[in-house]
Amino acid sequence: MSDDKRGSNDPYREQPWLIRTYSGHSSADASNALYRTNLQRGQTGLSVAFDLPTQTGYDSDHVLARGEVGKVGVPIGHLGDMRALFDGIPLDRMNTSMTINATAPWLLALYIACAEEQGASRAALQGTTQNDILKEYLSRGTYIFPPGPSLRLTGDVIAFTYRELPKWNPMNVCSYHLQEAGATPVQELAYALANAAAVLDAVKAGGQVPEAEFGQVVGRISFFVNAGIRFVTEMCKMRAFVELWDKLTFDRYGIADERFRRFRYGVQVNSLGLTEQQPENNVYRILLEMLAVVLSKDARARAVQLPAWNEALGLPRPWDQQWSLRLQQIVAYETDLLEYGDLFDGSPVVAAKVAELAAEAMAEFDRLQAMGGAVAAIESGYMKQRLVESNAKRLGAIERGEQSVIGVNRFTESAPSPLTAEGEAGILTVEAGVEAQQVERLAAWRRARDGQAVATAIEGLRQAASQGANIMEPSIAAARAGVTTGEWAEALRQVFGEYRAATGVAAASSTGTTLSPKDALRPVRERVTAVSARVGRRLKMLVGKPGLDGHSNGAEQIALKARDAGFEVVYEGIRLTPAQIVNAALEESVHVVGLSILSGSHVALVGEVMRGMTAAGIDDIPVVVGGIIPPEDAAALKAAGVARVYTPKDYDLTRIIADIVDLIDERGEMAA
């Protein structure tokens, strides 16, 4: 048979990767309907997005959950929610990926309890818990406990699943979020491998896995990576990952069976590079980024999920997700890609780039090991500082036009896009009543359960945590007893405590060197000095992240740029209540409050901050807000008194800081 006549049933044709979309919103019932629809349209695996309260271990009625319920994922408060989420979906025949980290043992326990209610055996379950807690201290910010106890919980899941769920991937080492936080390809390789080594070292030290069976554990570790627009470099990065993982697992852990040394990974292509301007261009970006992880057979992804074209505008609708699904299906089923061996074997260009990336990554990996490994480099702030600086360099290059982004800083003229003509109707909006309904269901669940069984189960959790026992079986028992997500996390908080990670801002710089006479920041710095003199003291800015949104990249870069422009900056990191932000603004006597919210909860949280400022008598301080904010919401915020609203289209941070200086100057003596 000639190559051009091979069909999808050809025995010589490789089977495609798992085709997924990352989805979940509003409620378990609504998400279940979305999953069934996507499966009917040809999706071959599920990728569950959980809302921020679920990810950070809070029930939907907790003060920190206000405004966040159902916004960036599905709220799962207890076993009843998990039943509704997978109603009619046979879990013994499904491959389910769950983007969950700090509460991974709990969500896996709920999943197991739900599957067993369906009649499925544990051994039949296939899927992945993300469960890479170390990258949470560097990027997404959904950690709860200090690194030590968090590593222990990750180790508990790994030790439990290799015995009980042999088809399950207990951990995705996530370089995806490192790239979103600013990592270069070299940093992405080095930091992900260092995080993986820290976890495997902890598993070995924990003693739950016999030495003879350690290879099985290594063989179940998978990775979740990012693929950016420089797709040749990204493809070479994946080939370097394959080589380095094989070397690391052989040299460091002595894994002789090459099956257990295989680099297995899933991917979501880069959401960071999606633009609010000319968003139709994002479709081409997504396709090119996907090619980086499917063209090279020897480094091909096992699972692929693509963002939607409009994710820089808000939540994608089912149709938008279908469009991304069809992209994958066209490449997998219409092209001849899967009929050939690796296209890049023997290429001197590719070999040289792979060798360069691998050598630089191993040098950085060795540097981290000399510091004491990934945990030490996280606790010292080294890794976070390097990511903040790399991100600042990337954004600076875009500001200066050295890095082209079509529609943003080059070829910006455009006809109106019919795709965005619908305004807010062009994205999915979570209904205002979703949070109240979820809170009501939670209250009904608590009323209906056996209180004594719950108390017994929670005590079992506490004992397992304090005595060093594996947390999984007590968690499954707690799931069956009706314990809630917040109660599970609170039981462990009482044993392990909570943690606040380094922001990386204090020692980082957005400029790196002394300003040149032509640097765009120089006139802004001079303006800050002049306005500071006029108001009688150095301008001070509070950068705050209210709620549970841990995506701190934007807040960090604004804080960094403002400080380098001459502001005194107050930035205390993520996960603050509106009341804490108001109190900080009052105590620090700031001239402006900047709020960064990327979870879609901006209307509720900003409103609460502003009401608090009014009650405290400081409503004369201007408030500026940044985030993924639809035009309708931006108008509502401004009507409520917000002075400025910045969205992803406002990429020029120097211009933003200059605008904020002008705003303070306009307010005159009121800001002094």
XYZ file of C-alpha atoms in Angstrom:
672
model
C 0.000 0.000 0.000
C 1.367 3.416 -0.898
C 1.703 6.013 1.828
C -0.942 8.296 0.381
C -3.624 5.572 0.652
C -3.117 4.676 4.272
C -6.235 5.135 6.362
C -6.933 5.616 10.026
C -7.320 1.835 10.470
C -3.968 1.063 8.890
C -1.978 -1.264 11.212
C 1.184 0.718 10.366
C -0.370 3.946 11.559
C 0.426 4.971 15.135
C -2.518 5.560 17.454
C -3.076 9.245 18.268
C -2.454 10.800 21.630
C -5.214 11.241 24.194
C -7.321 14.164 23.025
C -8.548 16.380 25.858
C -9.936 19.793 26.657
C -9.349 21.379 30.054
C -12.793 22.159 31.393
C -15.078 22.579 34.365
C -17.113 25.505 35.659
C -20.114 26.631 37.700
C -21.272 23.345 39.230
C -20.788 19.595 39.068
C -24.035 19.206 37.084
C -23.047 21.852 34.508
C -19.553 20.387 34.143
C -20.954 16.869 33.745
C -23.102 18.092 30.845
C -20.035 19.689 29.261
C -17.979 16.492 29.655
C -20.658 14.349 28.043
C -20.919 16.785 25.136
C -17.161 16.837 24.561
C -16.926 13.037 24.738
C -19.702 12.751 22.157
C -17.718 15.101 19.898
C -14.660 12.855 19.916
C -12.697 13.805 23.011
C -10.932 10.668 24.283
C -10.048 11.680 27.855
C -11.196 14.092 30.545
C -9.188 16.945 32.030
C -10.909 18.381 35.077
C -10.498 22.022 36.108
C -11.362 22.624 39.778
C -12.284 25.997 41.207
C -9.865 27.810 43.493
C -11.575 27.002 46.815
C -11.366 23.286 45.944
C -7.709 23.632 44.948
C -6.746 25.463 48.123
C -8.793 23.428 50.591
C -11.720 25.695 51.442
C -15.425 25.005 51.439
C -17.581 27.238 49.261
C -18.905 29.170 52.264
C -15.457 30.166 53.588
C -14.631 33.889 53.633
C -11.746 33.384 51.187
C -14.050 31.580 48.753
C -16.272 34.637 48.220
C -16.467 35.486 44.558
C -14.351 32.474 43.555
C -16.864 29.597 43.555
C -17.190 27.939 40.145
C -15.182 30.627 38.353
C -12.063 28.866 37.035
C -13.306 25.316 37.503
C -15.859 23.085 39.115
C -16.476 23.281 42.888
C -16.138 19.870 44.560
C -17.010 20.043 48.232
C -17.802 16.399 49.006
C -18.612 12.965 47.586
C -22.033 14.117 46.418
C -20.425 16.674 44.116
C -18.053 14.043 42.750
C -20.990 11.699 42.017
C -22.744 14.475 40.089
C -19.555 15.367 38.192
C -19.157 11.850 36.777
C -22.801 10.821 36.576
C -23.242 8.520 33.596
C -19.505 8.411 32.866
C -18.074 4.924 33.585
C -14.831 5.607 35.431
C -13.427 2.114 34.812
C -13.344 3.001 31.085
C -12.276 6.649 31.343
C -8.843 8.265 31.454
C -9.215 11.251 33.767
C -6.649 13.961 34.407
C -7.258 16.133 37.463
C -5.462 19.468 37.807
C -5.151 19.338 41.568
C -2.122 19.727 43.803
C -2.321 20.594 47.508
C -5.630 18.735 47.842
C -4.667 15.936 45.428
C -4.918 13.164 48.073
C -8.442 14.317 48.886
C -9.725 14.637 45.307
C -8.208 11.252 44.450
C -9.920 9.791 47.518
C -13.264 11.219 46.361
C -12.635 9.860 42.855
C -11.865 6.367 44.187
C -14.917 6.369 46.456
C -17.095 7.493 43.534
C -15.636 4.868 41.180
C -16.127 2.101 43.723
C -19.765 3.156 44.122
C -20.073 2.639 40.351
C -18.697 -0.885 40.796
C -15.241 -0.158 39.374
C -12.147 -1.741 40.860
C -9.220 0.425 41.890
C -6.917 -1.511 39.581
C -9.024 -0.485 36.559
C -8.757 3.264 37.146
C -6.651 5.236 34.675
C -5.671 8.860 34.854
C -3.434 11.430 36.464
C -3.355 13.657 39.500
C -1.186 16.687 38.791
C 0.166 16.664 42.354
C 3.386 18.642 41.685
C 3.245 20.805 44.771
C 6.728 22.307 44.371
C 5.831 24.307 41.275
C 2.912 25.808 43.223
C 5.395 27.736 45.374
C 6.875 29.135 42.159
C 3.887 29.772 39.901
C 0.195 28.971 40.479
C 0.183 29.525 44.237
C -2.365 26.873 45.264
C -0.153 25.441 47.986
C -1.481 25.113 51.557
C 1.167 23.526 53.757
C 4.945 24.057 54.046
C 7.134 22.213 51.503
C 8.091 19.366 53.861
C 4.576 18.162 54.741
C 3.447 18.845 51.179
C 6.158 16.546 49.818
C 5.082 13.929 52.292
C 1.480 14.048 51.005
C 2.752 13.735 47.429
C 4.779 10.717 48.518
C 1.697 9.195 50.180
C -0.235 9.396 46.914
C 2.653 7.875 44.958
C 3.187 5.016 47.428
C -0.549 4.279 47.550
C -1.251 4.354 43.816
C 1.607 2.165 42.628
C 0.118 -0.619 44.765
C -3.616 0.072 44.550
C -4.006 1.917 41.198
C -1.243 0.470 39.004
C -2.525 2.264 35.850
C -2.666 5.668 37.546
C -0.069 8.416 37.128
C 0.227 9.751 40.693
C 2.133 12.876 39.709
C 2.554 15.180 36.744
C 5.794 17.086 37.154
C 4.659 20.434 35.790
C 6.976 22.539 33.708
C 3.907 24.125 32.083
C 3.370 26.598 34.892
C 7.082 27.338 35.171
C 7.073 28.645 31.602
C 3.955 30.699 32.353
C 5.820 32.183 35.321
C 8.644 33.271 33.027
C 10.948 30.246 32.727
C 13.275 30.041 29.745
C 13.507 26.605 28.049
C 16.677 25.919 30.054
C 15.011 26.888 33.351
C 11.943 24.847 32.460
C 14.097 21.758 31.936
C 16.288 22.284 34.992
C 13.580 23.260 37.468
C 11.173 20.512 36.422
C 13.885 17.865 36.712
C 14.972 19.267 40.081
C 11.374 19.153 41.335
C 11.022 15.558 40.123
C 14.267 14.575 41.841
C 13.126 16.185 45.100
C 9.889 14.180 45.025
C 11.572 10.887 44.191
C 14.236 11.491 46.859
C 11.438 12.084 49.382
C 9.657 8.882 48.322
C 12.862 6.882 48.771
C 13.512 8.449 52.159
C 9.906 7.860 53.247
C 10.390 4.097 53.308
C 6.928 3.229 51.965
C 8.308 1.712 48.747
C 10.672 -1.315 48.848
C 13.934 -0.698 46.989
C 13.206 -3.543 44.576
C 9.925 -1.894 43.535
C 11.183 1.680 43.195
C 11.464 1.328 39.427
C 7.699 0.872 39.227
C 7.236 4.194 40.996
C 9.634 5.972 38.633
C 7.805 4.398 35.695
C 4.493 5.964 36.759
C 5.856 9.515 37.050
C 4.676 11.670 34.165
C 5.220 15.282 33.136
C 2.922 18.119 32.085
C 4.687 20.579 29.846
C 4.223 23.842 27.998
C 4.834 24.480 24.328
C 5.405 28.059 23.243
C 5.376 29.739 19.848
C 9.088 29.162 19.087
C 8.136 25.663 18.080
C 11.528 24.492 16.784
C 13.119 25.345 20.151
C 10.155 23.808 21.968
C 10.429 20.583 19.972
C 14.146 20.409 20.743
C 13.324 21.059 24.402
C 11.089 17.981 24.416
C 13.830 15.831 22.873
C 16.209 17.155 25.543
C 13.653 16.230 28.216
C 13.620 12.638 26.903
C 17.413 12.382 27.040
C 17.809 14.052 30.437
C 15.069 12.030 32.138
C 16.594 8.800 30.861
C 20.002 9.870 32.164
C 18.700 11.138 35.515
C 16.693 8.034 36.334
C 19.595 5.764 35.377
C 22.432 7.700 37.028
C 20.652 8.947 40.161
C 18.278 6.056 40.863
C 19.852 3.120 39.037
C 16.720 2.242 37.060
C 17.940 -0.504 34.735
C 14.643 -1.286 32.960
C 14.374 1.237 30.140
C 10.560 0.993 30.215
C 10.607 2.738 33.588
C 12.936 5.457 32.260
C 10.663 6.562 29.434
C 9.717 10.212 29.463
C 5.911 10.282 29.390
C 4.181 13.599 29.183
C 0.991 15.445 28.462
C 0.837 19.009 27.253
C -1.267 22.118 27.195
C 0.109 24.563 24.707
C 0.943 28.023 25.884
C -1.926 30.183 27.151
C 0.550 32.902 28.166
C 1.063 34.008 24.562
C -2.621 34.325 23.687
C -3.539 37.911 22.958
C -6.602 40.022 23.652
C -5.795 42.068 20.554
C -6.796 40.347 17.294
C -7.683 37.187 19.241
C -8.458 35.299 16.031
C -4.664 35.058 15.573
C -4.570 32.785 18.607
C -5.887 29.878 16.531
C -2.684 29.871 14.473
C -0.552 30.193 17.594
C -2.298 27.205 19.186
C -1.801 25.025 16.101
C 1.884 25.900 15.730
C 2.502 25.281 19.416
C 0.782 21.906 19.166
C 3.110 20.875 16.335
C 6.074 21.270 18.705
C 4.842 18.311 20.761
C 3.474 15.991 18.062
C 5.889 16.300 15.096
C 8.779 14.470 16.763
C 7.708 10.848 17.262
C 10.499 10.061 19.725
C 9.359 12.947 21.928
C 5.622 12.954 21.181
C 3.090 13.848 23.861
C 0.897 11.087 25.286
C -1.979 13.531 25.823
C -2.726 16.967 24.390
C -5.151 19.641 25.534
C -5.424 22.939 23.716
C -6.676 26.273 25.009
C -9.417 28.080 23.124
C -8.853 31.128 20.921
C -10.648 33.453 23.374
C -9.053 32.510 26.710
C -7.365 35.933 26.907
C -10.900 37.371 26.925
C -12.603 35.060 29.417
C -13.892 31.509 29.819
C -14.373 29.632 26.526
C -17.813 28.430 25.506
C -18.485 24.790 24.468
C -18.230 25.859 20.804
C -14.814 27.416 21.413
C -13.629 24.189 23.036
C -15.010 22.235 20.081
C -12.903 24.368 17.726
C -9.750 23.437 19.668
C -10.854 19.796 19.712
C -11.234 19.836 15.928
C -7.688 21.221 15.568
C -6.342 18.116 17.271
C -8.569 15.772 15.302
C -7.527 17.230 11.932
C -3.837 16.731 12.745
C -4.421 13.256 14.199
C -6.858 11.830 11.647
C -6.533 13.806 8.398
C -2.772 14.265 8.072
C -0.211 11.523 7.529
C 1.843 12.516 10.581
C 1.240 9.236 12.434
C 2.383 7.084 9.494
C 6.085 7.885 9.772
C 8.999 7.492 12.131
C 10.719 10.427 13.746
C 11.149 13.240 11.236
C 14.176 14.786 12.946
C 16.517 11.855 13.530
C 19.874 12.659 11.964
C 19.290 16.390 11.712
C 22.517 18.178 12.734
C 20.588 21.378 13.480
C 18.206 19.619 15.852
C 20.994 17.566 17.453
C 23.039 20.706 18.150
C 20.106 22.566 19.685
C 19.145 19.598 21.856
C 22.743 19.237 23.075
C 22.917 22.963 23.878
C 19.667 22.929 25.874
C 20.612 19.734 27.711
C 24.051 21.003 28.696
C 22.763 24.346 29.996
C 19.880 22.680 31.830
C 22.177 20.201 33.569
C 24.481 23.030 34.632
C 21.513 24.793 36.269
C 20.286 21.484 37.739
C 23.701 20.926 39.312
C 23.615 24.490 40.678
C 20.300 23.696 42.398
C 21.662 20.460 43.829
C 24.629 22.361 45.263
C 22.127 24.582 47.091
C 20.504 21.516 48.645
C 17.966 20.707 45.926
C 14.669 22.153 44.793
C 13.129 22.645 48.234
C 16.122 24.636 49.485
C 16.113 26.712 46.301
C 12.405 27.422 46.799
C 12.723 28.335 50.461
C 15.671 30.655 49.772
C 13.695 32.400 47.029
C 16.358 31.650 44.391
C 14.118 29.880 41.869
C 11.264 32.363 42.241
C 13.619 35.325 41.813
C 15.073 33.843 38.626
C 11.575 33.295 37.198
C 10.508 36.852 38.029
C 13.634 38.216 36.341
C 13.189 36.037 33.242
C 9.581 37.137 32.932
C 10.639 40.779 33.295
C 13.142 40.339 30.453
C 10.467 38.770 28.235
C 7.979 41.562 28.896
C 10.671 44.199 28.458
C 11.567 42.761 25.058
C 7.911 42.974 23.999
C 7.643 46.562 25.277
C 10.723 47.585 23.294
C 9.590 45.749 20.156
C 12.558 43.365 20.275
C 10.156 40.403 20.519
C 7.343 40.598 17.988
C 3.780 39.772 18.967
C 1.531 40.198 15.949
C -1.432 42.450 16.657
C 0.171 43.726 19.866
C 3.402 45.515 18.998
C 3.518 44.811 15.263
C 0.874 44.875 12.523
C -1.600 46.350 14.958
C -4.013 47.768 12.379
C -7.038 45.487 12.077
C -10.564 45.316 10.807
C -13.117 44.667 13.568
C -13.278 40.966 14.371
C -16.697 39.336 13.917
C -15.635 36.786 16.530
C -15.642 39.455 19.246
C -18.583 41.483 17.964
C -20.900 39.720 20.412
C -19.088 41.262 23.379
C -19.722 39.323 26.577
C -21.854 36.821 24.621
C -18.629 35.708 22.930
C -17.335 34.092 26.131
C -18.823 31.900 28.836
C -20.012 33.850 31.863
C -20.696 32.102 35.148
C -24.151 32.984 36.420
C -24.281 35.222 39.478
C -26.303 32.723 41.499
C -23.832 29.837 41.144
C -22.039 30.554 44.427
C -25.225 30.855 46.488
C -26.570 27.615 45.012
C -23.343 25.761 45.791
C -23.331 27.087 49.360
C -26.950 25.952 49.761
C -26.106 22.450 48.478
C -23.157 22.323 50.871
C -25.379 23.218 53.822
C -27.896 20.535 52.805
C -25.087 17.961 52.579
C -23.908 18.789 56.085
C -27.445 18.505 57.488
C -28.040 15.110 55.902
C -24.836 13.325 56.955
C -24.007 11.360 60.102
C -22.175 13.832 62.351
C -20.571 11.166 64.495
C -19.201 9.342 61.443
C -17.748 12.618 60.193
C -16.082 13.373 63.543
C -14.587 9.879 63.670
C -13.252 10.165 60.135
C -11.689 13.587 60.787
C -9.982 12.258 63.905
C -8.606 9.407 61.800
C -7.176 11.940 59.376
C -5.522 13.897 62.187
C -3.966 10.782 63.648
C -2.612 9.615 60.285
C -1.115 13.056 59.628
C 0.463 13.411 63.073
C 1.750 9.831 63.255
C 3.251 9.745 59.763
C 0.876 7.119 58.376
C -0.179 7.154 54.730
C -3.058 9.611 54.360
C -4.911 7.903 51.502
C -7.016 5.206 53.194
C -8.143 7.605 55.972
C -9.020 10.117 53.237
C -11.121 7.553 51.363
C -12.887 6.686 54.623
C -13.487 10.408 55.207
C -14.932 10.780 51.698
C -17.414 7.988 52.351
C -18.355 9.482 55.736
C -19.304 12.795 54.117
C -16.343 14.963 55.141
C -16.033 18.156 53.076
C -13.036 19.560 51.245
C -12.584 22.347 53.793
C -12.828 19.932 56.727
C -10.224 17.592 55.203
C -7.796 20.473 54.652
C -8.462 22.023 58.063
C -7.659 18.733 59.798
C -4.259 18.733 58.082
C -3.714 22.467 58.658
C -4.003 21.783 62.383
C -1.141 19.286 62.091
C 1.092 20.807 59.398
C 0.354 24.535 59.614
C 0.161 26.903 56.630
C 2.829 28.546 54.505
C 3.534 31.739 52.588
C 6.073 31.425 49.784
C 8.685 33.996 48.772
C 7.406 36.498 46.202
C 10.717 36.751 44.338
C 10.253 40.513 43.979
C 12.520 41.814 46.738
C 15.837 40.884 45.111
C 14.739 40.938 41.468
C 15.044 43.793 38.985
C 13.075 44.567 35.837
C 16.017 46.458 34.316
C 18.990 44.440 35.495
C 21.410 47.317 34.923
C 21.601 51.080 35.374
C 19.132 52.895 33.143
C 20.524 54.211 29.868
C 19.686 57.785 28.810
C 17.255 56.395 26.194
C 15.517 53.930 28.529
C 11.739 54.474 28.580
C 11.667 54.116 32.359
C 13.983 57.113 32.924
C 11.331 59.844 32.376
C 8.880 57.883 34.521
C 11.433 57.715 37.332
C 12.006 61.457 37.046
C 8.244 62.020 37.166
C 7.937 59.839 40.295
C 10.656 61.937 41.959
C 8.907 65.187 41.020
C 5.447 64.091 42.188
C 6.927 62.636 45.384
C 8.484 66.013 46.124
C 5.183 67.749 45.526
C 3.170 65.490 47.849
C 5.895 65.591 50.494
C 7.040 61.961 50.557
C 7.996 59.084 48.306
C 5.045 57.725 46.291
C 3.838 54.443 47.746
C 1.833 51.764 45.948
C 0.051 48.763 47.424
C -0.134 45.808 45.031
C -2.717 43.363 46.313
C -4.114 39.997 45.252
C -7.472 39.504 46.939
C -9.130 36.096 46.967
C -7.585 32.782 46.018
C -6.091 33.577 42.608
C -2.465 32.482 42.834
C -1.396 33.510 39.332
C 0.866 36.264 40.576
C 2.956 36.978 37.452
C 1.173 40.224 36.616
C 1.213 41.509 40.190
C 4.916 40.679 40.526
C 5.815 42.487 37.330
C 3.807 45.598 38.247
C 5.419 45.628 41.715
C 8.860 45.219 40.147
C 8.348 47.925 37.532
C 6.864 50.365 40.060
C 9.778 49.825 42.440
C 12.321 50.278 39.653
C 10.517 53.485 38.683
C 11.065 54.839 42.171
C 7.869 53.906 44.006
C 7.924 52.461 47.475
C 6.011 49.230 46.932
C 4.000 47.154 49.391
C 3.460 43.637 48.041
C 2.730 40.778 50.415
C 1.995 38.043 47.884
C -1.134 36.057 47.198
C -4.281 34.985 48.989
C -5.362 38.038 50.973
C -8.864 38.861 52.122
C -10.301 42.225 51.040
C -10.198 43.247 54.719
C -6.457 42.557 54.898
C -5.851 44.674 51.796
C -7.889 47.561 53.219
C -5.978 47.321 56.496
C -2.629 47.338 54.658
C -3.673 50.405 52.629
C -4.636 52.180 55.851
C -1.559 51.237 57.886
C 0.927 51.868 55.064
C -0.638 55.227 54.031
C -0.344 54.376 50.356
C -1.071 56.740 47.459
C -2.646 54.101 45.205
C -4.024 50.575 45.534
C -3.465 48.174 42.628
C -5.497 44.948 42.589
C -4.616 41.985 40.356
C -7.319 39.337 39.777
C -7.204 36.733 37.007
C -9.840 34.290 38.241
C -12.905 36.156 36.993
C -13.918 37.199 40.513
C -12.983 40.846 39.981
C -16.460 42.370 40.351
C -17.159 40.745 43.723
C -13.693 41.175 45.219
C -13.013 44.707 44.013
C -16.423 45.761 45.249
C -15.663 44.361 48.689
C -12.286 46.138 48.828
C -13.831 49.454 47.859
C -16.643 49.144 50.391
C -14.019 48.412 53.033
C -11.989 51.455 52.031
C -15.084 53.637 52.301
C -15.833 52.266 55.762
C -12.215 52.935 56.798
C -12.379 56.522 55.541
C -9.731 56.047 52.826
C -11.935 56.021 49.734
C -9.961 59.038 48.453
C -7.088 56.666 47.583
C -7.405 55.719 43.892
C -7.875 52.045 43.039
C -6.601 50.493 39.800
C -7.399 46.943 38.710
C -5.713 44.493 36.345
C -6.915 41.126 35.049
C -8.843 39.285 32.360
C -11.808 41.652 32.530
C -14.509 41.809 29.809
C -15.509 45.323 28.640
C -18.896 45.080 30.363
C -17.245 44.334 33.702
C -14.661 47.064 33.169
C -17.470 49.561 32.707
C -19.153 48.327 35.897
C -15.906 48.654 37.867
C -15.343 52.189 36.651
C -18.940 53.097 37.485
C -18.247 51.822 41.017
C -15.297 54.201 41.357
C -12.305 52.240 40.048
C -9.907 54.758 38.506
C -8.269 52.537 35.878
C -8.803 49.028 34.479
C -5.928 47.261 32.717
C -6.336 44.036 30.720
C -3.870 41.815 28.783
C -3.934 44.286 25.885
C -2.105 46.744 28.151
C 1.225 44.987 27.734
C 3.431 48.074 28.147
C 4.137 48.099 31.881
C 6.201 51.288 31.699
C 3.193 53.077 30.226
C 0.947 51.665 32.968
C 3.251 52.986 35.700
C 3.411 56.379 33.979
C -0.397 56.424 33.867
C -0.585 55.629 37.584
C 1.824 58.494 38.382
C -0.403 60.856 36.389
C -3.435 59.552 38.271
C -1.830 60.290 41.645
C -0.778 63.728 40.461
C -4.312 64.474 39.275
C -5.704 63.567 42.686
C -3.401 66.206 44.150
C -3.557 66.735 47.864
C -6.150 63.975 48.336
C -3.403 61.383 47.766
C -0.858 63.053 50.040
